[in-house]
């Protein structure tokens, strides 16, 4: 690629914070400068990238002459720019105002929905919705309080912030048939236990007759979670004929199946009314954007995603509105990408790849620290293996970096020793049990063990050549015997003491 303004406009580099974007720009410019001037670090980069001094100098000129086309930006700023570019096509006012006080806007929209309901009219959609919400809150969730509206409102605001959308509630779950099946199967099991005279041989701490007489009230009891009825029997049951135990176990498995179906429907019933309400709330938020030009910060992710999925020409049109043909995308710290962010960009990336462009993403799932705001590190593997089905296997390349350019020798060696332990299946099983507890199901512990071993496989590194000069770096393992309230102070004092020692030695 020859350095030019057009080539510069065809490259988009994405990260997740304004600070990271500014740092990326600075590092690119310093790297190009180092190569152009033949500095020691620049020569090393030239050897690794194949970029010659004259080319680096030309790229610097192109960037400095057309700095506005130097597209290193946050993912949210890119999607927001897309929304502003085709706000008219989306039915939005061009003078959009971004509001970051999400709760105030959502409260306002919810008040409008409440005032629009025709209370007492059973044919009214909103009246039906709020009636179902109230029933869910009071009967299914068994929530209390003198003012149910306050609890429902709080729950909706929490869910709106966390939910990705789109919201597709589907038909309302009917619990009655599942409840009846659970009652009947529990009644049959109780009769079977009585008929086979097994009740005296069941652990008193595990089984009580009322669990089967009223299974809906005791659906969470551990008795229903055993692999078989034999696990609930005492040692005195060894003399009981095998056919009797086998018959009772068949009835027990029927109860477990009925309970599982009931719990799944109950879970669906718990969220169904809220999903319907979120659908209405999001529709009202969109209406507010169209009427008054107000938009909640971050809402542009959903708007752009929906717009780009409307037709085959939406993605090419979006790139056209940006004013360039993007040939190459780079996404840094990809492990912190959320699914709404990825879905908003997906159509653009697909369009670029279909025209012979490229997508390069980098990151480290072990450094995924933004799960609290929606970052989904699972995308790291999914994108390379599942997404973009039109790209053949030979068009996909992945590389695990084995050279660490940031850490000194002793630190790299310490990490390698730790990661070797996390690749040992037997050791990791112990760790999984410590994390989940001894009462966790075996399949849960096995799944967590599998994830740990998989995530820490092939992660050993070596220090970069220019950092291998002698045994550099230091790792200390310290034990602190202090109450929780004193622990932070103990760690702080020890850390300051160590830092002073390092500073004096330097």
PDB file of C-alpha atoms in Angstrom, residues 124-314:
ATOM      1  CA  UNK A 124     -55.789  -2.079  26.065  1.00  0.00           C
ATOM      2  CA  UNK A 125     -52.241  -3.318  25.352  1.00  0.00           C
ATOM      3  CA  UNK A 126     -50.576  -1.165  28.003  1.00  0.00           C
ATOM      4  CA  UNK A 127     -53.188  -2.013  30.647  1.00  0.00           C
ATOM      5  CA  UNK A 128     -52.571  -5.707  29.957  1.00  0.00           C
ATOM      6  CA  UNK A 129     -48.821  -5.158  30.214  1.00  0.00           C
ATOM      7  CA  UNK A 130     -48.886  -3.335  33.555  1.00  0.00           C
ATOM      8  CA  UNK A 131     -51.355  -5.851  34.963  1.00  0.00           C
ATOM      9  CA  UNK A 132     -48.972  -8.670  34.006  1.00  0.00           C
ATOM     10  CA  UNK A 133     -46.048  -6.763  35.522  1.00  0.00           C
ATOM     11  CA  UNK A 134     -47.924  -6.370  38.793  1.00  0.00           C
ATOM     12  CA  UNK A 135     -48.898 -10.047  38.820  1.00  0.00           C
ATOM     13  CA  UNK A 136     -45.281 -11.062  38.142  1.00  0.00           C
ATOM     14  CA  UNK A 137     -43.937  -8.779  40.848  1.00  0.00           C
ATOM     15  CA  UNK A 138     -46.417  -9.787  43.566  1.00  0.00           C
ATOM     16  CA  UNK A 139     -47.198 -13.441  42.793  1.00  0.00           C
ATOM     17  CA  UNK A 140     -44.268 -14.942  40.892  1.00  0.00           C
ATOM     18  CA  UNK A 141     -41.447 -12.923  42.439  1.00  0.00           C
ATOM     19  CA  UNK A 142     -43.348 -12.686  45.738  1.00  0.00           C
ATOM     20  CA  UNK A 143     -41.957  -9.190  46.246  1.00  0.00           C
ATOM     21  CA  UNK A 144     -43.473  -6.955  48.895  1.00  0.00           C
ATOM     22  CA  UNK A 145     -43.710  -3.302  49.779  1.00  0.00           C
ATOM     23  CA  UNK A 146     -46.485  -0.753  50.077  1.00  0.00           C
ATOM     24  CA  UNK A 147     -45.673   0.786  46.684  1.00  0.00           C
ATOM     25  CA  UNK A 148     -45.156  -1.971  44.064  1.00  0.00           C
ATOM     26  CA  UNK A 149     -44.640   0.639  41.332  1.00  0.00           C
ATOM     27  CA  UNK A 150     -41.359   1.723  42.934  1.00  0.00           C
ATOM     28  CA  UNK A 151     -39.978  -1.830  42.919  1.00  0.00           C
ATOM     29  CA  UNK A 152     -41.148  -2.510  39.349  1.00  0.00           C
ATOM     30  CA  UNK A 153     -39.700   0.799  38.130  1.00  0.00           C
ATOM     31  CA  UNK A 154     -36.331   0.072  39.767  1.00  0.00           C
ATOM     32  CA  UNK A 155     -36.226  -3.401  38.228  1.00  0.00           C
ATOM     33  CA  UNK A 156     -37.019  -2.073  34.745  1.00  0.00           C
ATOM     34  CA  UNK A 157     -34.334   0.595  34.913  1.00  0.00           C
ATOM     35  CA  UNK A 158     -31.751  -1.992  36.011  1.00  0.00           C
ATOM     36  CA  UNK A 159     -32.744  -4.397  33.237  1.00  0.00           C
ATOM     37  CA  UNK A 160     -32.765  -1.691  30.549  1.00  0.00           C
ATOM     38  CA  UNK A 161     -29.178  -0.774  31.399  1.00  0.00           C
ATOM     39  CA  UNK A 162     -28.015  -4.410  31.296  1.00  0.00           C
ATOM     40  CA  UNK A 163     -30.073  -5.794  28.391  1.00  0.00           C
ATOM     41  CA  UNK A 164     -28.639  -5.840  24.881  1.00  0.00           C
ATOM     42  CA  UNK A 165     -31.884  -6.192  22.957  1.00  0.00           C
ATOM     43  CA  UNK A 166     -33.711  -6.653  20.693  1.00  0.00           C
ATOM     44  CA  UNK A 167     -36.508  -7.661  23.021  1.00  0.00           C
ATOM     45  CA  UNK A 168     -38.661 -10.525  21.705  1.00  0.00           C
ATOM     46  CA  UNK A 169     -40.932 -11.700  24.527  1.00  0.00           C
ATOM     47  CA  UNK A 170     -42.932 -14.339  22.631  1.00  0.00           C
ATOM     48  CA  UNK A 171     -46.130 -15.847  24.095  1.00  0.00           C
ATOM     49  CA  UNK A 172     -46.785 -15.655  27.818  1.00  0.00           C
ATOM     50  CA  UNK A 173     -45.637 -18.880  29.570  1.00  0.00           C
ATOM     51  CA  UNK A 174     -48.513 -20.971  30.952  1.00  0.00           C
ATOM     52  CA  UNK A 175     -47.446 -22.388  34.304  1.00  0.00           C
ATOM     53  CA  UNK A 176     -50.665 -24.208  35.086  1.00  0.00           C
ATOM     54  CA  UNK A 177     -49.966 -27.376  33.083  1.00  0.00           C
ATOM     55  CA  UNK A 178     -46.384 -27.572  34.408  1.00  0.00           C
ATOM     56  CA  UNK A 179     -47.587 -27.089  37.986  1.00  0.00           C
ATOM     57  CA  UNK A 180     -50.191 -29.839  37.600  1.00  0.00           C
ATOM     58  CA  UNK A 181     -47.674 -32.267  36.103  1.00  0.00           C
ATOM     59  CA  UNK A 182     -45.273 -31.631  39.001  1.00  0.00           C
ATOM     60  CA  UNK A 183     -48.013 -32.161  41.576  1.00  0.00           C
ATOM     61  CA  UNK A 184     -49.191 -35.417  39.965  1.00  0.00           C
ATOM     62  CA  UNK A 185     -45.699 -36.865  39.579  1.00  0.00           C
ATOM     63  CA  UNK A 186     -44.861 -35.939  43.199  1.00  0.00           C
ATOM     64  CA  UNK A 187     -48.086 -37.573  44.366  1.00  0.00           C
ATOM     65  CA  UNK A 188     -47.209 -40.769  42.466  1.00  0.00           C
ATOM     66  CA  UNK A 189     -43.727 -40.840  43.997  1.00  0.00           C
ATOM     67  CA  UNK A 190     -45.124 -40.344  47.491  1.00  0.00           C
ATOM     68  CA  UNK A 191     -47.567 -43.207  46.956  1.00  0.00           C
ATOM     69  CA  UNK A 192     -44.733 -45.380  45.606  1.00  0.00           C
ATOM     70  CA  UNK A 193     -42.524 -44.637  48.618  1.00  0.00           C
ATOM     71  CA  UNK A 194     -45.384 -45.509  50.942  1.00  0.00           C
ATOM     72  CA  UNK A 195     -46.293 -48.670  49.025  1.00  0.00           C
ATOM     73  CA  UNK A 196     -42.682 -49.927  49.022  1.00  0.00           C
ATOM     74  CA  UNK A 197     -42.251 -48.893  52.676  1.00  0.00           C
ATOM     75  CA  UNK A 198     -39.200 -46.803  51.799  1.00  0.00           C
ATOM     76  CA  UNK A 199     -39.943 -43.747  53.923  1.00  0.00           C
ATOM     77  CA  UNK A 200     -38.139 -45.061  57.010  1.00  0.00           C
ATOM     78  CA  UNK A 201     -35.033 -45.711  54.895  1.00  0.00           C
ATOM     79  CA  UNK A 202     -34.764 -42.141  53.528  1.00  0.00           C
ATOM     80  CA  UNK A 203     -32.337 -39.682  55.138  1.00  0.00           C
ATOM     81  CA  UNK A 204     -34.372 -37.426  57.434  1.00  0.00           C
ATOM     82  CA  UNK A 205     -32.102 -34.506  56.579  1.00  0.00           C
ATOM     83  CA  UNK A 206     -32.756 -34.969  52.856  1.00  0.00           C
ATOM     84  CA  UNK A 207     -36.383 -36.050  52.631  1.00  0.00           C
ATOM     85  CA  UNK A 208     -39.551 -34.907  54.344  1.00  0.00           C
ATOM     86  CA  UNK A 209     -43.060 -36.040  53.260  1.00  0.00           C
ATOM     87  CA  UNK A 210     -44.228 -32.428  52.781  1.00  0.00           C
ATOM     88  CA  UNK A 211     -41.732 -32.051  49.924  1.00  0.00           C
ATOM     89  CA  UNK A 212     -43.937 -34.342  47.842  1.00  0.00           C
ATOM     90  CA  UNK A 213     -47.273 -33.270  49.334  1.00  0.00           C
ATOM     91  CA  UNK A 214     -46.634 -29.664  48.300  1.00  0.00           C
ATOM     92  CA  UNK A 215     -43.781 -29.742  45.741  1.00  0.00           C
ATOM     93  CA  UNK A 216     -44.356 -26.159  44.529  1.00  0.00           C
ATOM     94  CA  UNK A 217     -43.570 -24.826  47.984  1.00  0.00           C
ATOM     95  CA  UNK A 218     -40.415 -26.946  48.290  1.00  0.00           C
ATOM     96  CA  UNK A 219     -39.207 -26.982  44.681  1.00  0.00           C
ATOM     97  CA  UNK A 220     -35.738 -25.752  45.654  1.00  0.00           C
ATOM     98  CA  UNK A 221     -35.000 -28.562  48.122  1.00  0.00           C
ATOM     99  CA  UNK A 222     -31.893 -30.681  47.601  1.00  0.00           C
ATOM    100  CA  UNK A 223     -33.979 -33.850  47.591  1.00  0.00           C
ATOM    101  CA  UNK A 224     -35.018 -33.107  44.007  1.00  0.00           C
ATOM    102  CA  UNK A 225     -31.413 -32.683  42.819  1.00  0.00           C
ATOM    103  CA  UNK A 226     -30.034 -36.172  43.510  1.00  0.00           C
ATOM    104  CA  UNK A 227     -28.912 -38.303  40.572  1.00  0.00           C
ATOM    105  CA  UNK A 228     -31.172 -41.140  41.744  1.00  0.00           C
ATOM    106  CA  UNK A 229     -33.408 -41.995  44.676  1.00  0.00           C
ATOM    107  CA  UNK A 230     -30.669 -44.285  45.994  1.00  0.00           C
ATOM    108  CA  UNK A 231     -28.602 -41.233  46.974  1.00  0.00           C
ATOM    109  CA  UNK A 232     -31.324 -40.299  49.469  1.00  0.00           C
ATOM    110  CA  UNK A 233     -31.421 -43.769  51.092  1.00  0.00           C
ATOM    111  CA  UNK A 234     -29.588 -44.690  54.292  1.00  0.00           C
ATOM    112  CA  UNK A 235     -27.267 -47.692  54.594  1.00  0.00           C
ATOM    113  CA  UNK A 236     -30.117 -49.667  56.200  1.00  0.00           C
ATOM    114  CA  UNK A 237     -31.816 -49.763  52.778  1.00  0.00           C
ATOM    115  CA  UNK A 238     -29.326 -52.334  51.443  1.00  0.00           C
ATOM    116  CA  UNK A 239     -31.684 -55.199  52.253  1.00  0.00           C
ATOM    117  CA  UNK A 240     -34.534 -53.796  50.165  1.00  0.00           C
ATOM    118  CA  UNK A 241     -35.230 -55.672  46.944  1.00  0.00           C
ATOM    119  CA  UNK A 242     -33.629 -54.048  43.874  1.00  0.00           C
ATOM    120  CA  UNK A 243     -36.881 -54.029  41.801  1.00  0.00           C
ATOM    121  CA  UNK A 244     -38.578 -51.887  44.465  1.00  0.00           C
ATOM    122  CA  UNK A 245     -35.766 -49.329  44.478  1.00  0.00           C
ATOM    123  CA  UNK A 246     -35.634 -49.334  40.671  1.00  0.00           C
ATOM    124  CA  UNK A 247     -39.395 -48.731  40.455  1.00  0.00           C
ATOM    125  CA  UNK A 248     -39.207 -45.891  42.984  1.00  0.00           C
ATOM    126  CA  UNK A 249     -36.300 -44.379  41.076  1.00  0.00           C
ATOM    127  CA  UNK A 250     -38.352 -44.391  37.875  1.00  0.00           C
ATOM    128  CA  UNK A 251     -41.014 -42.336  39.669  1.00  0.00           C
ATOM    129  CA  UNK A 252     -38.296 -40.079  41.095  1.00  0.00           C
ATOM    130  CA  UNK A 253     -36.917 -39.382  37.599  1.00  0.00           C
ATOM    131  CA  UNK A 254     -40.431 -38.394  36.473  1.00  0.00           C
ATOM    132  CA  UNK A 255     -40.586 -35.882  39.332  1.00  0.00           C
ATOM    133  CA  UNK A 256     -37.160 -34.495  38.415  1.00  0.00           C
ATOM    134  CA  UNK A 257     -38.211 -34.088  34.780  1.00  0.00           C
ATOM    135  CA  UNK A 258     -41.474 -32.372  35.762  1.00  0.00           C
ATOM    136  CA  UNK A 259     -39.584 -30.118  38.183  1.00  0.00           C
ATOM    137  CA  UNK A 260     -37.046 -29.163  35.501  1.00  0.00           C
ATOM    138  CA  UNK A 261     -39.820 -28.249  33.049  1.00  0.00           C
ATOM    139  CA  UNK A 262     -41.603 -26.240  35.738  1.00  0.00           C
ATOM    140  CA  UNK A 263     -38.450 -24.328  36.735  1.00  0.00           C
ATOM    141  CA  UNK A 264     -37.704 -23.449  33.103  1.00  0.00           C
ATOM    142  CA  UNK A 265     -41.230 -22.127  32.603  1.00  0.00           C
ATOM    143  CA  UNK A 266     -41.074 -20.307  35.935  1.00  0.00           C
ATOM    144  CA  UNK A 267     -37.848 -18.605  34.869  1.00  0.00           C
ATOM    145  CA  UNK A 268     -39.472 -17.581  31.579  1.00  0.00           C
ATOM    146  CA  UNK A 269     -42.551 -16.319  33.425  1.00  0.00           C
ATOM    147  CA  UNK A 270     -40.385 -14.240  35.770  1.00  0.00           C
ATOM    148  CA  UNK A 271     -38.932 -12.239  32.875  1.00  0.00           C
ATOM    149  CA  UNK A 272     -41.727 -12.307  30.280  1.00  0.00           C
ATOM    150  CA  UNK A 273     -43.570  -9.232  31.533  1.00  0.00           C
ATOM    151  CA  UNK A 274     -40.318  -7.336  31.988  1.00  0.00           C
ATOM    152  CA  UNK A 275     -39.206  -8.171  28.435  1.00  0.00           C
ATOM    153  CA  UNK A 276     -42.529  -6.873  27.122  1.00  0.00           C
ATOM    154  CA  UNK A 277     -42.108  -3.719  29.187  1.00  0.00           C
ATOM    155  CA  UNK A 278     -38.539  -3.229  27.931  1.00  0.00           C
ATOM    156  CA  UNK A 279     -39.828  -3.541  24.368  1.00  0.00           C
ATOM    157  CA  UNK A 280     -42.382  -0.798  25.027  1.00  0.00           C
ATOM    158  CA  UNK A 281     -39.824   1.313  26.873  1.00  0.00           C
ATOM    159  CA  UNK A 282     -37.291   1.108  24.046  1.00  0.00           C
ATOM    160  CA  UNK A 283     -40.021   2.056  21.550  1.00  0.00           C
ATOM    161  CA  UNK A 284     -40.866   5.085  23.696  1.00  0.00           C
ATOM    162  CA  UNK A 285     -37.180   6.067  23.921  1.00  0.00           C
ATOM    163  CA  UNK A 286     -36.978   5.957  20.111  1.00  0.00           C
ATOM    164  CA  UNK A 287     -40.078   8.116  19.915  1.00  0.00           C
ATOM    165  CA  UNK A 288     -38.473  10.628  22.249  1.00  0.00           C
ATOM    166  CA  UNK A 289     -35.397  10.741  19.999  1.00  0.00           C
ATOM    167  CA  UNK A 290     -37.557  11.428  16.957  1.00  0.00           C
ATOM    168  CA  UNK A 291     -39.787  14.027  18.660  1.00  0.00           C
ATOM    169  CA  UNK A 292     -37.277  15.992  20.688  1.00  0.00           C
ATOM    170  CA  UNK A 293     -33.849  15.006  19.401  1.00  0.00           C
ATOM    171  CA  UNK A 294     -32.773  13.429  22.692  1.00  0.00           C
ATOM    172  CA  UNK A 295     -30.830  10.189  22.797  1.00  0.00           C
ATOM    173  CA  UNK A 296     -29.447   8.228  25.733  1.00  0.00           C
ATOM    174  CA  UNK A 297     -25.682   7.772  25.682  1.00  0.00           C
ATOM    175  CA  UNK A 298     -24.868   4.390  24.149  1.00  0.00           C
ATOM    176  CA  UNK A 299     -28.300   3.971  22.555  1.00  0.00           C
ATOM    177  CA  UNK A 300     -26.674   4.590  19.168  1.00  0.00           C
ATOM    178  CA  UNK A 301     -25.287   1.032  19.248  1.00  0.00           C
ATOM    179  CA  UNK A 302     -28.785  -0.413  18.921  1.00  0.00           C
ATOM    180  CA  UNK A 303     -29.931   2.201  16.413  1.00  0.00           C
ATOM    181  CA  UNK A 304     -26.972   1.648  14.083  1.00  0.00           C
ATOM    182  CA  UNK A 305     -27.159  -2.134  14.358  1.00  0.00           C
ATOM    183  CA  UNK A 306     -30.822  -2.148  13.360  1.00  0.00           C
ATOM    184  CA  UNK A 307     -30.286   0.325  10.520  1.00  0.00           C
ATOM    185  CA  UNK A 308     -27.370  -1.612   9.006  1.00  0.00           C
ATOM    186  CA  UNK A 309     -29.380  -4.829   9.064  1.00  0.00           C
ATOM    187  CA  UNK A 310     -32.318  -3.327   7.171  1.00  0.00           C
ATOM    188  CA  UNK A 311     -30.981  -4.121   3.707  1.00  0.00           C
ATOM    189  CA  UNK A 312     -28.016  -5.201   1.620  1.00  0.00           C
ATOM    190  CA  UNK A 313     -27.157  -1.618   0.647  1.00  0.00           C
ATOM    191  CA  UNK A 314     -27.099  -0.219   4.189  1.00  0.00           C
TER     192      UNK A 314
END
